[in-house]
């Protein structure tokens, strides 16, 4: 089968349009070259970016009623959405906030009705969407709300390292209160299920970080491990989950311990992601677990400071595309 992948380039003033053109006009490795890539974007924006790069880009009108076929070299299939205002690299314009949200809506609806097999997202700018008068906290929350899903899990991956987060974008002072037994069980259940169903790991091994230094040092450096984390893990172990920990993060993120794990659950954003980005910066990707469809994303932001300079690296986008297509193929085995 030919996977049909929706691609939203994201903020039009950022590096998303540049990445889209580079994806189209550079050699695509397998399996990306065997997929149909449907950019949900303003066609004039992409053609202007191609002209700026001195590249010839063919845009093929997307027809959902036709069987999926691989997107040819130097081309993108296009589901056209019009900008509200002309985009200038590096200059945010709240007038285009609704445009960004419309591209996400089309991708989400298309994934739900099986028009698309997966969605890959470029970087958006949360601030400018909020300035446009729309409350928006991020891709992950948007897709969850659109799908009617109560809880999703953010997992980042780089090479063979997968790191999921028990909490995401919270001030450090709020993390402890957000880690409850029920919340941990919910996150770990979603992580376990997706490792089995999406990644086809029959018996996932999940390493779990403690919250405190030394995983609390037996209660001397905090009691969250004793009062909350360990009871939650014991409950899930009784249901058959293979959980390692809680271990101190500086112990768990070492090669011998990671070799025992298919994924790691970090308690907060900056506990796990610095390690992952050190290992695979430029190749790391974001995967949303718990949605009724496959969604991957680049691991970087809009990079307004380099927009329009042609120096943006496609490494993370290619990795996100590759992972999405691989997950689609695994579903059809």
XYZ file of C-alpha atoms in Angstrom:
333
model
C 0.000 0.000 0.000
C 1.013 3.612 -0.529
C 0.784 5.530 2.750
C -1.004 8.861 2.404
C 0.547 11.356 4.816
C -0.931 14.754 5.641
C 1.775 17.347 6.205
C 1.091 20.705 7.855
C 4.116 23.019 7.440
C 2.958 25.149 10.386
C 3.656 28.840 10.984
C 3.993 30.487 7.551
C 6.562 33.027 8.773
C 8.811 30.314 10.208
C 10.980 27.646 8.607
C 8.042 25.328 7.828
C 7.616 26.485 4.197
C 11.374 26.157 3.626
C 11.317 22.614 5.022
C 8.340 21.732 2.809
C 10.161 22.837 -0.343
C 13.357 21.086 0.672
C 11.381 17.911 1.374
C 9.847 18.110 -2.096
C 12.969 19.039 -4.040
C 15.631 16.923 -2.350
C 16.259 13.214 -2.687
C 13.832 11.358 -0.437
C 15.030 8.179 1.218
C 12.912 5.048 1.357
C 10.176 4.716 2.613
C 9.390 8.441 2.182
C 9.864 8.167 -1.580
C 7.112 5.520 -1.674
C 4.506 7.641 0.147
C 1.975 10.210 -0.998
C 2.767 13.439 0.830
C -0.132 15.901 0.930
C 0.883 19.389 2.040
C -2.023 21.268 3.597
C -0.894 24.790 2.889
C -1.183 27.884 0.743
C 0.168 26.931 -2.711
C 1.354 30.483 -3.434
C 3.369 30.460 -0.214
C 5.147 27.261 -1.248
C 5.791 28.470 -4.803
C 7.198 31.761 -3.512
C 9.495 29.837 -1.180
C 10.580 27.544 -4.037
C 11.385 30.594 -6.174
C 13.390 32.099 -3.328
C 15.409 28.861 -3.139
C 15.791 28.748 -6.928
C 13.948 25.442 -7.187
C 11.215 24.219 -9.490
C 8.312 22.834 -7.479
C 5.308 21.052 -8.968
C 2.141 21.117 -6.891
C -0.349 18.350 -7.672
C -3.949 19.013 -6.641
C -4.964 16.433 -4.042
C -7.964 14.269 -4.920
C -9.155 12.097 -2.047
C -11.240 9.984 -4.430
C -8.187 8.762 -6.343
C -6.057 5.890 -5.037
C -2.915 7.041 -3.238
C 0.182 7.086 -5.405
C 3.742 8.089 -4.479
C 4.430 11.793 -4.788
C 6.933 12.328 -7.632
C 10.318 13.949 -7.133
C 10.334 17.759 -6.998
C 6.617 17.666 -6.190
C 4.077 17.782 -3.419
C 0.438 16.887 -3.489
C -1.408 19.959 -2.218
C -4.625 20.493 -0.290
C -4.935 24.235 -0.761
C -5.680 26.600 2.131
C -5.340 30.353 1.587
C -3.397 32.682 3.827
C -5.232 35.682 5.207
C -2.187 37.920 4.757
C 1.044 37.640 2.796
C 3.632 35.869 4.932
C 7.087 37.370 5.394
C 9.891 35.140 6.751
C 10.624 35.927 10.371
C 7.666 38.302 10.860
C 4.676 36.928 12.723
C 1.222 38.114 11.745
C -1.785 37.237 13.944
C -3.969 37.520 10.830
C -2.628 34.103 9.789
C -3.436 32.377 13.077
C -6.745 31.093 11.687
C -4.900 29.749 8.626
C -2.629 27.606 10.797
C -5.587 26.225 12.749
C -7.479 25.452 9.533
C -4.569 23.349 8.255
C -4.597 21.389 11.519
C -8.369 20.924 11.366
C -8.235 19.543 7.832
C -5.445 17.147 8.776
C -7.248 15.976 11.921
C -10.581 15.450 10.188
C -8.861 13.648 7.336
C -7.111 11.289 9.727
C -10.350 10.569 11.582
C -12.237 9.640 8.400
C -9.249 7.686 6.963
C -8.619 10.114 4.119
C -5.085 10.264 5.512
C -3.126 7.454 7.153
C -1.160 9.806 9.427
C -0.293 13.437 9.999
C 3.173 14.982 10.286
C 3.280 18.498 11.689
C 5.743 21.305 11.228
C 6.348 23.911 13.938
C 3.662 26.381 14.994
C 3.937 29.523 17.122
C 1.530 29.275 20.063
C 1.833 32.940 20.970
C 0.710 34.392 17.653
C -2.314 32.062 17.521
C -3.353 33.281 20.959
C -2.797 36.878 19.808
C -5.264 36.095 17.023
C -7.893 35.595 19.718
C -7.883 31.780 19.821
C -6.887 29.915 22.977
C -4.229 27.444 21.821
C -1.752 25.566 24.000
C -0.183 23.355 21.351
C -0.574 20.706 18.671
C -0.946 17.876 21.153
C -3.799 19.464 23.060
C -5.503 20.580 19.839
C -5.527 17.087 18.318
C -6.693 15.520 21.580
C -9.610 17.940 21.879
C -10.556 17.523 18.222
C -10.566 13.740 18.584
C -12.542 13.841 21.834
C -9.705 12.116 23.703
C -9.370 12.891 27.399
C -5.700 11.999 27.756
C -2.773 11.752 25.380
C 0.923 11.222 26.070
C 3.864 13.101 24.596
C 6.736 10.826 23.627
C 9.924 11.932 21.932
C 12.243 9.564 20.141
C 15.783 9.719 18.792
C 17.317 6.630 17.257
C 16.605 3.798 19.726
C 15.762 6.047 22.704
C 12.098 6.782 23.492
C 11.170 9.171 26.312
C 7.560 9.775 27.364
C 6.498 12.489 29.805
C 4.292 12.155 32.868
C 3.820 15.950 32.838
C 4.532 18.304 29.964
C 4.655 22.103 29.984
C 4.365 22.906 33.673
C 6.408 25.185 35.928
C 8.717 23.059 38.037
C 6.943 24.187 41.230
C 3.692 22.568 39.978
C 5.088 19.182 38.932
C 4.813 17.329 42.236
C 1.138 18.190 42.681
C 0.407 17.054 39.114
C 1.852 13.578 39.690
C -0.947 11.516 41.195
C -1.313 7.755 41.286
C -4.267 7.879 38.889
C -2.438 10.157 36.452
C 0.644 7.920 36.425
C -1.454 4.815 35.842
C -3.235 6.527 32.966
C -0.002 7.665 31.303
C 1.722 4.314 31.726
C -1.309 2.413 30.435
C -1.380 4.556 27.271
C 2.386 4.190 26.831
C 2.261 0.411 27.304
C -0.688 0.008 24.932
C 0.871 2.112 22.175
C 4.230 0.368 22.411
C 2.346 -2.875 21.827
C -0.181 -1.747 19.234
C 1.716 0.916 17.263
C 5.329 -0.218 17.661
C 4.507 -3.945 17.813
C 6.649 -4.549 20.917
C 4.938 -7.586 22.393
C 6.171 -7.214 25.979
C 7.253 -3.570 26.474
C 9.792 -2.817 29.176
C 9.294 0.674 30.591
C 11.836 2.392 32.815
C 10.316 4.896 35.237
C 12.244 7.842 36.665
C 11.793 8.953 40.230
C 10.842 12.570 40.805
C 13.451 13.485 43.402
C 17.248 13.200 43.405
C 18.262 9.603 44.155
C 14.568 8.678 43.713
C 13.909 10.192 47.129
C 16.726 8.427 49.007
C 14.259 6.287 50.952
C 12.114 9.299 51.850
C 14.961 11.542 53.008
C 14.854 13.629 49.808
C 11.108 13.549 49.248
C 8.278 11.061 49.672
C 6.647 11.163 46.221
C 8.302 7.877 45.267
C 7.067 6.099 48.402
C 3.612 7.648 48.613
C 2.649 7.946 44.947
C 4.960 6.486 42.318
C 5.752 3.056 43.778
C 2.091 2.228 44.654
C 1.028 3.194 41.118
C 3.706 0.966 39.611
C 2.758 -1.941 41.887
C -0.877 -1.664 40.804
C 0.119 -1.830 37.140
C 2.613 -4.656 37.692
C -0.243 -6.709 39.109
C -1.966 -6.179 35.725
C 1.054 -7.498 33.847
C 3.008 -4.355 32.938
C 6.794 -4.692 32.983
C 7.932 -1.582 34.841
C 11.491 -0.885 35.990
C 11.886 1.599 38.825
C 11.366 4.155 40.066
C 15.059 4.781 39.539
C 17.065 7.990 39.851
C 17.091 9.689 36.453
C 20.884 9.946 36.472
C 21.008 6.170 36.892
C 18.235 5.272 34.461
C 19.711 7.372 31.656
C 22.894 5.303 31.441
C 23.625 2.731 28.704
C 23.300 -0.405 30.880
C 19.893 0.659 32.212
C 18.603 1.946 28.881
C 19.500 -1.396 27.313
C 16.825 -2.922 29.572
C 14.103 -0.533 28.402
C 11.960 -0.048 25.313
C 10.920 3.368 26.622
C 11.489 5.652 29.606
C 8.871 7.650 31.492
C 10.282 10.930 32.800
C 8.365 12.808 35.468
C 8.803 16.250 33.902
C 9.909 17.921 30.697
C 13.502 18.830 31.504
C 14.208 15.576 33.324
C 14.092 13.499 30.168
C 14.309 15.672 27.093
C 17.831 17.128 27.537
C 19.200 13.578 27.429
C 17.161 12.719 24.346
C 18.118 15.894 22.487
C 21.782 15.454 23.361
C 21.611 11.986 21.848
C 19.730 12.911 18.694
C 19.387 16.651 18.180
C 18.300 17.291 14.606
C 16.943 13.732 14.276
C 14.556 13.669 17.238
C 10.803 13.577 16.747
C 7.633 14.028 18.773
C 4.970 11.292 18.743
C 1.520 11.763 20.258
C 0.265 8.577 21.919
C -3.410 7.985 22.673
C -4.924 9.524 19.531
C -7.088 7.351 17.248
C -4.558 7.989 14.466
C -0.818 8.426 13.962
C 0.706 11.838 14.559
C 4.407 12.681 14.518
C 6.126 16.045 14.542
C 9.466 17.779 14.325
C 11.197 18.387 17.639
C 12.029 22.057 17.000
C 10.254 25.381 16.861
C 9.533 27.929 14.157
C 13.128 29.265 14.177
C 12.039 32.752 13.151
C 15.627 33.977 13.429
C 16.713 31.845 10.466
C 13.489 31.874 8.427
C 14.211 32.900 4.838
C 17.946 32.115 5.038
C 17.820 28.597 3.503
C 19.855 27.077 6.339
C 17.041 25.082 8.003
C 17.897 21.407 8.477
C 15.354 18.813 7.310
C 16.732 16.068 9.586
C 13.908 16.119 12.126
C 11.214 16.399 9.424
C 12.631 13.426 7.529
C 12.775 11.429 10.776
C 9.152 12.350 11.595
C 8.030 11.339 8.085
C 9.958 8.091 8.262
C 8.480 7.212 11.655
C 4.909 8.029 10.572
C 5.204 5.880 7.456
C 6.788 3.030 9.406
C 3.930 3.108 11.926
C 1.383 3.077 9.090
C 3.103 0.060 7.565
C 3.174 -1.756 10.908
C -0.607 -1.286 11.155
C -1.016 -3.191 7.889
C 1.150 -6.181 8.775
